[in-house]
Tab-separated table of C-alpha atoms in Angstrom:
chain	number	residue	atom	x	y	z
A	21	MET	CA	5.605	-19.129	-11.499
A	22	THR	CA	1.836	-19.758	-11.267
A	23	LEU	CA	-0.063	-22.945	-10.153
A	24	PRO	CA	-1.506	-24.790	-12.208
A	25	SER	CA	0.754	-24.466	-15.049
A	26	ILE	CA	2.728	-26.733	-17.190
A	27	VAL	CA	6.172	-25.741	-15.761
A	28	TYR	CA	4.856	-26.065	-12.380
A	29	GLY	CA	2.904	-29.346	-12.714
A	30	LEU	CA	5.475	-31.067	-14.888
A	31	LEU	CA	8.907	-29.825	-13.987
A	32	PHE	CA	8.915	-27.703	-10.662
A	33	LEU	CA	6.659	-29.545	-8.321
A	34	PRO	CA	8.016	-33.214	-9.336
A	35	GLY	CA	11.580	-32.121	-9.164
A	36	ILE	CA	11.215	-30.413	-5.809
A	37	SER	CA	9.319	-33.440	-4.419
A	38	LEU	CA	11.809	-36.022	-5.578
A	39	LEU	CA	14.767	-34.002	-4.320
A	40	TYR	CA	13.043	-33.389	-1.023
A	41	TRP	CA	12.602	-37.179	-0.315
A	42	LEU	CA	16.057	-38.030	-1.576
A	43	LEU	CA	17.874	-35.440	0.739
A	44	PRO	CA	18.764	-36.939	4.167
A	45	GLY	CA	18.125	-34.989	7.242
A	46	ARG	CA	15.580	-32.531	8.378
A	47	SER	CA	17.983	-29.443	8.047
A	48	LEU	CA	18.613	-30.262	4.356
A	49	LYS	CA	15.091	-30.589	3.662
A	50	LEU	CA	14.289	-27.299	5.258
A	51	TRP	CA	17.003	-25.472	3.125
A	52	LEU	CA	15.665	-27.210	-0.080
A	53	LEU	CA	12.102	-25.874	0.718
A	54	LEU	CA	13.512	-22.254	1.217
A	55	LEU	CA	15.391	-22.320	-1.994
A	56	ALA	CA	12.266	-23.725	-3.756
A	57	CYS	CA	10.227	-20.932	-2.282
A	58	LEU	CA	12.654	-18.346	-3.562
A	59	ALA	CA	12.844	-19.957	-7.100
A	60	PHE	CA	9.016	-20.138	-7.247
A	61	PHE	CA	8.609	-16.576	-6.197
A	62	ALA	CA	11.371	-15.181	-8.380
A	63	PRO	CA	9.542	-15.198	-11.649
A	64	LEU	CA	6.692	-13.293	-10.203
A	65	GLN	CA	8.343	-10.547	-8.140
A	66	LEU	CA	12.265	-10.911	-8.046
A	67	LEU	CA	12.640	-7.559	-6.614
A	68	PHE	CA	10.724	-8.154	-3.589
A	69	ILE	CA	12.724	-11.109	-2.557
A	70	PRO	CA	15.217	-9.414	-0.355
A	71	PHE	CA	12.284	-7.256	1.167
A	72	LEU	CA	10.435	-10.624	2.092
A	73	LEU	CA	13.578	-12.312	3.458
A	74	GLY	CA	14.087	-9.044	5.676
A	75	LEU	CA	10.667	-9.359	7.023
A	76	VAL	CA	11.112	-12.889	7.943
A	77	LEU	CA	14.424	-12.196	9.753
A	78	VAL	CA	12.798	-9.257	11.930
A	79	ASN	CA	9.938	-11.445	12.827
A	80	TYR	CA	12.193	-14.476	13.481
A	81	VAL	CA	14.181	-12.096	15.754
A	82	LEU	CA	11.346	-10.688	17.562
A	83	GLY	CA	9.975	-14.235	18.109
A	84	ARG	CA	13.357	-15.482	19.815
A	85	ARG	CA	13.265	-12.231	22.057
A	86	LEU	CA	9.622	-12.947	23.001
A	87	SER	CA	10.522	-16.323	24.081
A	88	ALA	CA	13.865	-15.742	25.867
A	89	PRO	CA	13.368	-16.770	29.576
A	90	LEU	CA	14.385	-14.547	32.557
A	91	ASP	CA	17.957	-14.891	33.798
A	92	TRP	CA	17.654	-17.713	36.535
A	93	ARG	CA	20.496	-16.080	38.622
A	94	ILE	CA	18.268	-13.081	39.830
A	95	PRO	CA	18.179	-13.235	43.655
A	96	ASN	CA	14.814	-14.222	44.964
A	97	GLU	CA	14.007	-10.906	46.558
A	98	GLU	CA	14.298	-9.340	42.995
A	99	TRP	CA	12.607	-12.121	41.073
A	100	HIS	CA	9.044	-10.551	41.389
A	101	PHE	CA	10.110	-7.155	40.149
A	102	ALA	CA	12.329	-8.708	37.399
A	103	GLN	CA	9.264	-10.745	36.104
A	104	GLN	CA	7.023	-7.554	36.159
A	105	ASP	CA	9.823	-5.695	34.182
A	106	TRP	CA	10.172	-8.628	31.813
A	107	ASP	CA	6.545	-8.778	31.090
A	108	ARG	CA	6.435	-5.175	30.182
A	109	ARG	CA	9.281	-5.698	27.847
A	110	ARG	CA	7.687	-8.650	26.176
A	111	LEU	CA	4.379	-6.827	25.595
A	112	GLY	CA	6.270	-4.022	24.129
A	113	LEU	CA	8.121	-6.324	21.769
A	114	LEU	CA	4.688	-7.817	20.794
A	115	TRP	CA	3.289	-4.446	19.864
A	116	VAL	CA	6.383	-3.720	18.037
A	117	GLY	CA	6.114	-6.882	15.990
A	118	ILE	CA	2.211	-6.391	15.427
A	119	SER	CA	2.668	-2.619	14.530
A	120	LEU	CA	5.577	-3.450	12.161
A	121	ASN	CA	3.278	-5.999	10.242
A	122	VAL	CA	0.368	-3.858	10.076
A	123	LEU	CA	1.883	-0.469	9.175
A	124	LEU	CA	3.797	-2.371	6.343
A	125	LEU	CA	0.421	-3.933	5.149
A	126	LEU	CA	-1.507	-0.666	5.352
A	127	GLY	CA	1.407	1.269	3.675
A	128	PHE	CA	1.369	-0.910	0.630
A	129	LYS	CA	-2.520	-1.323	0.555
A	130	TYR	CA	-3.298	2.376	1.500
A	131	VAL	CA	-0.555	5.020	1.391
A	132	ALA	CA	1.279	3.606	-1.736
A	133	PRO	CA	-1.973	3.841	-4.056
A	134	MET	CA	-2.643	7.440	-2.634
A	135	ALA	CA	0.979	8.516	-3.263
A	136	SER	CA	0.834	7.060	-6.834
A	137	THR	CA	-2.407	8.782	-7.425
A	138	ALA	CA	-0.711	12.045	-6.558
A	139	ASN	CA	2.416	11.400	-8.229
A	140	PRO	CA	2.234	8.614	-10.879
A	141	SER	CA	6.279	8.290	-10.722
A	142	LEU	CA	5.820	6.972	-7.004
A	143	GLN	CA	3.662	4.008	-8.140
A	144	LEU	CA	4.690	1.009	-6.059
A	145	LEU	CA	3.300	-2.664	-6.470
A	146	MET	CA	2.380	-4.678	-3.279
A	147	PRO	CA	4.321	-7.847	-2.718
A	148	LEU	CA	1.991	-10.743	-3.679
A	149	GLY	CA	0.912	-12.556	-0.592
A	150	LEU	CA	1.765	-9.650	1.812
A	151	SER	CA	-1.589	-9.769	3.507
A	152	PHE	CA	-1.373	-13.621	4.182
A	153	PHE	CA	2.272	-13.047	5.188
A	154	SER	CA	1.367	-10.433	7.685
A	155	PHE	CA	-1.362	-12.120	9.218
A	156	GLU	CA	0.697	-15.230	9.711
A	157	CYS	CA	3.653	-13.081	11.383
A	158	ILE	CA	1.104	-11.833	13.775
A	159	ALA	CA	-0.443	-14.834	14.869
A	160	TYR	CA	3.022	-16.500	15.472
A	161	LEU	CA	4.213	-13.480	17.600
A	162	ILE	CA	1.061	-13.715	19.652
A	163	ASP	CA	1.238	-17.299	19.907
A	164	ILE	CA	4.752	-17.092	21.374
A	165	TYR	CA	3.647	-14.260	23.826
A	166	ARG	CA	0.974	-16.604	24.871
A	167	GLY	CA	3.479	-19.548	25.577
A	168	ALA	CA	4.087	-21.198	22.311
A	169	PRO	CA	7.693	-21.993	21.456
A	170	ALA	CA	9.452	-19.755	18.931
A	171	ALA	CA	11.405	-21.153	16.096
A	172	ASN	CA	14.828	-22.566	16.925
A	173	HIS	CA	16.537	-21.760	13.678
A	174	PHE	CA	16.076	-19.221	10.926
A	175	VAL	CA	15.466	-21.869	8.263
A	176	GLU	CA	12.831	-23.280	10.037
A	177	PHE	CA	10.866	-20.182	10.154
A	178	ALA	CA	11.656	-18.992	6.760
A	179	ALA	CA	10.689	-22.457	5.251
A	180	TYR	CA	7.367	-21.943	7.194
A	181	LYS	CA	6.713	-18.347	6.145
A	182	LEU	CA	7.666	-18.760	2.398
A	183	PHE	CA	6.572	-22.216	1.858
A	184	PHE	CA	5.703	-22.000	-1.989
A	185	PRO	CA	2.151	-23.514	-2.252
A	186	LYS	CA	0.729	-21.229	0.367
A	187	LEU	CA	2.830	-18.266	-0.104
A	188	ILE	CA	0.541	-15.884	-2.163
A	189	ALA	CA	-2.900	-16.730	-1.143
A	190	GLY	CA	-2.911	-19.054	1.838
A	191	PRO	CA	-4.435	-20.859	3.664
A	192	ILE	CA	-3.320	-19.164	6.587
A	193	THR	CA	-1.445	-21.635	8.933
A	194	GLN	CA	0.379	-21.606	12.336
A	195	PHE	CA	4.008	-22.283	12.724
A	196	GLN	CA	3.583	-24.970	15.331
A	197	GLY	CA	1.334	-27.179	13.249
A	198	PHE	CA	3.506	-26.585	10.271
A	199	ILE	CA	6.838	-27.426	11.738
A	200	SER	CA	5.593	-30.238	13.932
A	201	GLN	CA	5.125	-32.009	10.453
A	202	MET	CA	8.624	-31.384	9.536
A	203	LYS	CA	9.985	-32.931	12.639
A	204	ARG	CA	9.473	-36.559	11.399
A	205	PRO	CA	8.823	-36.179	7.621
A	206	ARG	CA	6.648	-39.021	6.340
A	207	PHE	CA	6.714	-40.121	2.633
A	208	PRO	CA	3.042	-40.095	1.421
A	209	ASN	CA	1.738	-43.648	1.082
A	210	LEU	CA	-0.254	-44.597	-1.944
A	211	GLU	CA	-3.704	-43.258	-0.795
A	212	GLN	CA	-2.208	-39.879	0.260
A	213	GLY	CA	-0.299	-39.730	-3.112
A	214	VAL	CA	-3.609	-40.235	-4.870
A	215	GLU	CA	-5.248	-37.706	-2.571
A	216	ALA	CA	-2.525	-35.201	-3.657
A	217	GLY	CA	-3.023	-35.792	-7.336
A	218	TRP	CA	-6.888	-35.595	-6.801
A	219	LEU	CA	-6.626	-32.197	-5.005
A	220	ILE	CA	-4.395	-30.905	-7.681
A	221	ALA	CA	-6.530	-32.126	-10.513
A	222	SER	CA	-9.876	-30.961	-9.050
A	223	GLY	CA	-8.233	-27.483	-8.326
A	224	SER	CA	-7.045	-27.357	-11.742
A	225	VAL	CA	-10.742	-28.210	-13.097
A	226	LYS	CA	-12.244	-25.612	-10.634
A	227	LYS	CA	-9.788	-22.887	-12.028
A	228	LEU	CA	-9.125	-23.502	-15.445
A	229	LEU	CA	-12.279	-25.230	-16.782
A	230	LEU	CA	-14.805	-23.512	-14.398
A	231	ALA	CA	-13.674	-20.444	-12.763
A	232	ASP	CA	-11.989	-18.848	-15.769
A	233	ARG	CA	-14.666	-19.607	-18.141
A	234	ILE	CA	-17.183	-18.123	-15.854
A	235	GLY	CA	-14.847	-15.253	-15.467
A	236	LEU	CA	-15.226	-14.387	-19.199
A	237	LEU	CA	-18.957	-13.743	-18.704
A	238	VAL	CA	-18.127	-11.842	-15.459
A	239	ASN	CA	-15.736	-9.492	-16.997
A	240	LEU	CA	-17.685	-8.849	-20.150
A	241	SER	CA	-20.711	-8.072	-18.296
A	242	PHE	CA	-19.225	-5.787	-15.602
A	243	ASP	CA	-17.095	-4.002	-18.330
A	244	ASN	CA	-20.481	-3.102	-19.971
A	245	LEU	CA	-22.586	-2.291	-17.078
A	246	GLU	CA	-24.121	0.780	-18.891
A	247	ARG	CA	-25.569	-1.717	-21.604
A	248	ALA	CA	-26.637	-4.436	-19.213
A	249	GLY	CA	-30.246	-5.170	-18.211
A	250	SER	CA	-31.672	-6.051	-14.980
A	251	GLY	CA	-31.555	-9.813	-15.868
A	252	ASP	CA	-28.081	-9.517	-17.174
A	253	LEU	CA	-27.107	-8.111	-13.838
A	254	TRP	CA	-28.747	-10.764	-11.519
A	255	LEU	CA	-27.092	-13.438	-13.767
A	256	VAL	CA	-23.467	-11.836	-13.561
A	257	ILE	CA	-23.808	-11.397	-9.694
A	258	PHE	CA	-24.918	-15.220	-9.388
A	259	ALA	CA	-22.033	-16.163	-11.804
A	260	TYR	CA	-19.393	-13.866	-9.907
A	261	GLY	CA	-20.376	-15.629	-6.687
A	262	LEU	CA	-19.479	-19.058	-8.264
A	263	GLN	CA	-16.328	-17.781	-9.897
A	264	LEU	CA	-14.939	-16.430	-6.709
A	265	TYR	CA	-15.721	-19.567	-4.770
A	266	LEU	CA	-14.109	-21.899	-7.496
A	267	ASP	CA	-11.252	-19.728	-8.255
A	268	PHE	CA	-10.126	-19.431	-4.612
A	269	ASN	CA	-11.064	-23.042	-3.673
A	270	GLY	CA	-9.282	-24.084	-6.770
A	271	TYR	CA	-6.088	-22.446	-5.788
A	272	VAL	CA	-6.235	-23.942	-2.103
A	273	ASP	CA	-6.824	-27.390	-3.648
A	274	ILE	CA	-3.822	-27.109	-5.601
A	275	ALA	CA	-1.767	-25.685	-2.645
A	276	ARG	CA	-2.971	-28.663	-0.483
A	277	GLY	CA	-2.267	-31.315	-3.023
A	278	SER	CA	1.286	-29.842	-3.566
A	279	ALA	CA	2.009	-29.552	0.077
A	280	LEU	CA	0.759	-33.323	0.523
A	281	LEU	CA	3.346	-34.477	-1.829
A	282	LEU	CA	5.832	-33.149	0.715
A	283	GLY	CA	4.234	-34.843	3.722
A	284	ILE	CA	2.656	-31.656	4.965
A	285	GLN	CA	-1.165	-31.164	5.527
A	286	LEU	CA	-2.555	-27.526	4.973
A	287	PRO	CA	-5.953	-26.948	6.465
A	288	GLN	CA	-9.015	-26.909	4.499
A	289	ASN	CA	-10.216	-23.471	3.603
A	290	PHE	CA	-13.869	-23.959	2.299
A	291	ASP	CA	-16.593	-26.481	3.119
A	292	PHE	CA	-19.599	-25.820	0.772
A	293	PRO	CA	-20.255	-22.339	2.234
A	294	TYR	CA	-23.123	-21.760	-0.457
A	295	PHE	CA	-25.256	-24.303	1.561
A	296	THR	CA	-25.142	-22.777	4.693
A	297	THR	CA	-28.374	-21.442	6.455
A	298	SER	CA	-26.822	-18.530	8.505
A	299	ILE	CA	-24.199	-15.976	8.049
A	300	ALA	CA	-22.251	-17.262	11.030
A	301	ASP	CA	-22.195	-20.787	9.636
A	302	PHE	CA	-21.153	-19.163	6.273
A	303	TRP	CA	-18.004	-17.593	7.915
A	304	ARG	CA	-17.287	-21.062	9.545
A	305	ARG	CA	-17.154	-22.526	6.111
A	306	TRP	CA	-15.875	-19.595	3.784
A	307	HIS	CA	-12.245	-18.742	3.938
A	308	ILE	CA	-11.962	-20.762	7.168
A	309	THR	CA	-8.446	-19.938	8.160
A	310	LEU	CA	-9.200	-16.252	7.808
A	311	GLY	CA	-12.264	-16.640	9.849
A	312	ASP	CA	-10.266	-18.501	12.577
A	313	TRP	CA	-7.752	-15.967	12.518
A	314	LEU	CA	-10.159	-13.058	12.902
A	315	ARG	CA	-12.031	-15.095	15.797
A	316	ASN	CA	-8.722	-16.117	17.789
A	317	TYR	CA	-6.708	-12.927	17.382
A	318	LEU	CA	-9.265	-10.075	17.283
A	319	TYR	CA	-12.732	-11.263	18.234
A	320	PHE	CA	-11.823	-13.083	21.468
A	321	PRO	CA	-9.141	-10.392	22.511
A	322	LEU	CA	-12.065	-7.819	22.098
A	323	GLY	CA	-13.898	-9.818	24.451
A	324	GLY	CA	-15.954	-12.007	22.279
A	325	SER	CA	-19.294	-12.809	23.501
A	326	ARG	CA	-18.465	-12.660	27.084
A	327	LYS	CA	-19.406	-9.009	27.985
A	328	GLY	CA	-22.875	-8.885	27.012
A	329	LEU	CA	-25.042	-8.651	23.878
A	330	SER	CA	-24.251	-5.058	22.950
A	331	ARG	CA	-20.516	-5.720	23.212
A	332	THR	CA	-20.742	-8.837	21.238
A	333	CYS	CA	-22.480	-6.945	18.425
A	334	LEU	CA	-19.870	-4.165	18.439
A	335	ASN	CA	-17.156	-6.538	18.362
A	336	LEU	CA	-18.820	-8.372	15.296
A	337	LEU	CA	-19.015	-5.078	13.580
A	338	ILE	CA	-15.278	-4.187	14.490
A	339	VAL	CA	-14.081	-7.662	13.117
A	340	MET	CA	-15.861	-7.621	9.946
A	341	LEU	CA	-14.626	-3.773	9.323
A	342	VAL	CA	-11.058	-5.099	9.828
A	343	ALA	CA	-11.932	-7.948	7.267
A	344	GLY	CA	-12.987	-5.310	4.730
A	345	ILE	CA	-10.004	-3.074	5.390
A	346	TRP	CA	-7.595	-6.131	4.843
A	347	HIS	CA	-9.104	-6.835	1.493
A	348	GLY	CA	-8.156	-3.414	0.073
A	349	ASP	CA	-8.404	0.404	0.011
A	350	GLN	CA	-11.502	1.209	-1.894
A	351	TRP	CA	-14.814	1.961	-0.406
A	352	GLY	CA	-16.544	-1.248	-1.661
A	353	PHE	CA	-14.509	-3.406	0.561
A	354	LEU	CA	-15.300	-1.335	3.548
A	355	ILE	CA	-19.045	-1.650	2.478
A	356	TRP	CA	-18.778	-5.221	2.019
A	357	GLY	CA	-17.226	-5.712	5.777
A	358	LEU	CA	-19.801	-3.554	7.092
A	359	LEU	CA	-22.705	-5.489	5.396
A	360	HIS	CA	-21.370	-8.641	6.873
A	361	GLY	CA	-20.993	-7.160	10.276
A	362	LEU	CA	-24.512	-6.141	10.271
A	363	ALA	CA	-25.570	-9.409	9.155
A	364	LEU	CA	-23.762	-11.098	11.912
A	365	VAL	CA	-25.205	-8.695	14.302
A	366	ILE	CA	-28.678	-9.298	13.120
A	367	HIS	CA	-28.004	-13.109	13.226
A	368	ARG	CA	-26.930	-12.654	16.857
A	369	LEU	CA	-29.926	-10.724	17.715
A	370	ASN	CA	-32.301	-13.318	16.223
A	371	GLN	CA	-30.615	-16.087	18.121
A	372	SER	CA	-31.123	-13.921	21.472
A	373	VAL	CA	-34.930	-13.586	20.591
A	374	ALA	CA	-35.186	-17.011	19.466
A	375	ASP	CA	-33.819	-18.251	22.860
A	376	THR	CA	-36.580	-16.455	24.469
A	377	TYR	CA	-39.489	-17.342	22.159
A	378	SER	CA	-39.961	-20.921	21.410
A	379	GLY	CA	-42.241	-20.458	18.453
A	380	LEU	CA	-39.475	-18.687	16.644
A	381	LYS	CA	-36.862	-21.292	17.391
A	382	ALA	CA	-39.210	-23.848	16.380
A	383	PHE	CA	-39.737	-22.107	13.031
A	384	TRP	CA	-35.970	-21.879	12.131
A	385	ASN	CA	-35.679	-25.629	13.107
A	386	ASN	CA	-38.362	-26.946	10.743
A	387	TRP	CA	-38.167	-27.455	7.194
A	388	THR	CA	-39.765	-24.366	5.822
A	389	GLY	CA	-37.541	-22.155	8.319
A	390	VAL	CA	-34.205	-24.081	7.016
A	391	ILE	CA	-35.158	-23.276	3.472
A	392	ALA	CA	-35.970	-19.506	4.285
A	393	ALA	CA	-32.633	-19.274	6.286
A	394	TRP	CA	-30.812	-20.767	3.403
A	395	ALA	CA	-32.383	-18.613	0.881
A	396	ILE	CA	-31.893	-15.214	3.039
A	397	THR	CA	-28.436	-16.155	3.633
A	398	GLN	CA	-27.369	-16.837	0.281
A	399	ILE	CA	-29.216	-13.830	-1.353
A	400	PHE	CA	-27.433	-11.583	1.108
A	401	VAL	CA	-24.164	-13.226	0.361
A	402	PHE	CA	-24.425	-12.996	-3.371
A	403	LEU	CA	-25.610	-9.421	-3.456
A	404	SER	CA	-22.843	-8.419	-0.931
A	405	TRP	CA	-20.299	-9.575	-3.572
A	406	ILE	CA	-21.378	-6.660	-5.572
A	407	PRO	CA	-19.228	-4.164	-3.664
A	408	PHE	CA	-16.576	-6.736	-3.517
A	409	ARG	CA	-16.365	-7.073	-7.180
A	410	LEU	CA	-17.122	-3.298	-7.918
A	411	PRO	CA	-15.454	-1.434	-5.276
A	412	ASN	CA	-15.834	2.003	-6.929
A	413	PRO	CA	-18.855	3.771	-5.529
A	414	GLN	CA	-19.647	5.146	-8.986
A	415	ASP	CA	-20.086	1.607	-10.327
A	416	LEU	CA	-22.247	0.577	-7.365
A	417	GLY	CA	-24.664	3.365	-7.963
A	418	LEU	CA	-24.773	2.253	-11.585
A	419	VAL	CA	-25.645	-1.397	-10.774
A	420	ALA	CA	-28.384	-0.090	-8.159
A	421	ASN	CA	-30.087	2.014	-10.757
A	422	ARG	CA	-30.267	-0.803	-13.067
A	423	PHE	CA	-31.311	-3.506	-10.600
A	424	PHE	CA	-34.905	-3.521	-11.652
A	425	ASN	CA	-37.060	-3.119	-14.726
A	426	GLN	CA	-34.112	-2.049	-17.047
A	427	ALA	CA	-33.951	-3.325	-20.430
A	428	ALA	CA	-30.560	-4.287	-21.930
A	429	ASP	CA	-29.012	-2.289	-24.872
A	430	VAL	CA	-30.082	-4.273	-27.987
A	431	GLN	CA	-26.338	-5.100	-28.778
A	432	PHE	CA	-25.463	-6.405	-25.133
A	433	ALA	CA	-27.016	-10.042	-25.724
A	434	GLN	CA	-25.412	-10.379	-29.217
A	435	LYS	CA	-21.983	-9.190	-28.206
A	436	VAL	CA	-21.594	-10.706	-24.862
A	437	TYR	CA	-23.517	-13.830	-25.156
A	438	SER	CA	-23.836	-14.980	-28.690
A	439	GLU	CA	-20.563	-13.623	-30.175
A	440	SER	CA	-18.185	-13.856	-27.143
A	441	LEU	CA	-19.462	-16.682	-25.283
A	442	GLY	CA	-21.383	-18.619	-28.023
A	443	PHE	CA	-24.575	-19.215	-25.826
A	444	SER	CA	-27.771	-17.674	-25.259
A	445	ARG	CA	-28.533	-16.068	-21.822
A	446	GLY	CA	-30.909	-18.991	-21.224
A	447	GLY	CA	-28.346	-21.508	-21.923
A	448	ILE	CA	-25.704	-19.975	-19.583
A	449	VAL	CA	-28.525	-19.726	-16.852
A	450	LEU	CA	-29.099	-23.557	-17.327
A	451	MET	CA	-25.122	-24.343	-17.345
A	452	LEU	CA	-24.698	-22.409	-14.170
A	453	LEU	CA	-27.758	-24.031	-12.440
A	454	GLY	CA	-26.337	-27.369	-13.448
A	455	LEU	CA	-23.040	-26.624	-11.944
A	456	THR	CA	-24.895	-25.613	-8.580
A	457	GLY	CA	-26.872	-28.752	-8.786
A	458	VAL	CA	-23.505	-30.718	-8.951
A	459	MET	CA	-22.127	-28.837	-6.073
A	460	ALA	CA	-25.446	-29.664	-4.075
A	461	LEU	CA	-24.865	-33.328	-5.006
A	462	LEU	CA	-21.305	-33.327	-3.596
A	463	HIS	CA	-22.554	-31.497	-0.597
A	464	SER	CA	-25.118	-34.133	0.171
A	465	PHE	CA	-22.880	-36.976	-0.366
A	466	LYS	CA	-20.417	-35.477	2.163
A	467	HIS	CA	-22.679	-33.889	4.810
A	468	ARG	CA	-25.951	-35.854	4.556
A	469	LEU	CA	-24.955	-39.260	3.214
A	470	LYS	CA	-21.434	-39.253	4.858
A	471	LEU	CA	-20.030	-40.782	1.531
A	472	GLN	CA	-16.498	-40.400	0.374
A	473	ILE	CA	-14.979	-41.098	-3.090
A	474	SER	CA	-12.741	-44.022	-2.841
A	475	TRP	CA	-9.132	-43.459	-3.763
A	476	PRO	CA	-9.266	-45.953	-6.767
A	477	LEU	CA	-12.043	-43.727	-8.523
A	478	LYS	CA	-9.999	-40.684	-7.542
A	479	LEU	CA	-7.101	-42.141	-9.308
A	480	MET	CA	-9.141	-42.759	-12.353
A	481	PHE	CA	-10.278	-39.058	-12.408
A	482	ILE	CA	-6.834	-37.618	-12.132
A	483	PRO	CA	-5.435	-37.772	-15.614
A	484	VAL	CA	-9.191	-37.193	-17.040
A	485	GLY	CA	-9.339	-33.942	-14.880
A	486	LEU	CA	-6.005	-32.662	-15.736
A	487	TYR	CA	-6.304	-33.196	-19.449
A	488	LEU	CA	-9.865	-31.667	-19.574
A	489	ALA	CA	-8.408	-28.552	-17.628
A	490	TRP	CA	-5.578	-28.245	-20.006
A	491	LEU	CA	-7.604	-28.809	-23.137
A	492	LEU	CA	-10.702	-26.671	-22.347
A	493	ALA	CA	-9.084	-23.982	-20.406
A	494	PRO	CA	-9.156	-20.269	-22.087
A	495	LEU	CA	-6.440	-19.268	-24.250
A	496	GLU	CA	-5.287	-16.738	-21.559
A	497	THR	CA	-5.240	-17.929	-17.820
A	498	VAL	CA	-6.977	-15.173	-15.615
A	499	PRO	CA	-4.894	-14.374	-12.505
A	500	TYR	CA	-6.301	-15.705	-9.278
A	501	ILE	CA	-8.655	-13.354	-7.890
A	502	TYR	CA	-7.286	-13.427	-4.312
A	503	PHE	CA	-3.890	-12.293	-5.618
A	504	GLU	CA	-5.122	-8.929	-5.561
A	505	PHE	CA	-5.361	-9.169	-1.651
């Protein structure tokens, strides 16, 4: 089952929400959520359900073992030694859990593709959402090791881990924040219900009406790289950056709206990242929950910025290389992670120099410096999407060779723009710039003017947005880009 879809929006989500609020008691609600998660996942990858349930059980047991207290009956003279021994055992259990989740993830992302290349009969698909699943499990075990309480019952942990709105592509959540909302379920009031509908409608518009339409241009252009000219390449790079943002942000909006109907708040994952003026701020606003995970469970344990400038720069490189490896097994993802790591290092070095030279700091703080910083940041971000979209080094070389002063094949414009899309290249440029202008306007309303759309206006938009998304969506729905990860 996918979201958005007719079955999901008209049958599955309303039916589960109604049953959820009719059932008495927290335990029955948790079991319903678990069964709903399995029903949601079954049409996608039925064979992987036992595998995922097994992983949930293993991580649940490890969490219970990590949270088990010392035996209070130990004599006082032996308590110190028993505590040291138990600390070592807890650390060992933690590393077992981390290793299990990391090795499974690497096995599906790296070993399985290499095995299928050597022997096509060994081809093995990766369970959808395994990357997000593994990161949440690692965070759960580390939090327990640090002192957070573990899940008391298997159904609690299973309902959290397999919660259907976020199961496949996040956002990444923490167990304590999720389960605390389940302790006293609160039926959404009118404003919350409207907000849920608004998120689902706006997410559907972003995905079906915008991202999938832009995706037609992106796929046609990248599938015909050898015919594209330099102008076509710059246009498709810009288009892909918008597609990726709208596609992923649309999914998260629908996930958050679906969860809100069940009385659960999921964290925001995007906050206008294309209007940031530094790469560090970009990562505070792009895939926010992944950035928080990398910061809390990798960057800080490595030492963060507490061990001097050189170590800080090394830690930033390591973190972003891990982010690249997390996304996939091809060289392009590693290049993308390395580029972002180097950009964060340069930003940190620039900060260090600006703290010393007041003139440089004053430049970055005035309007010319802000515009320059925004332009530099976004040009870098959009260019770095090239290896992300084309992780094959051969394709990267082809793009690099055609970046400047390369004329398009005479048939490229006719086949891609006129016949397939029905617009000229200039018309497509104007539409994408118009979309960017709308995003800039919404950003100004939120961050500059501090204005919010009132719930009555949102209520009016919901049926219009859903109808337009259904009416104008491409005939074939394109899978979410982040389902690949």
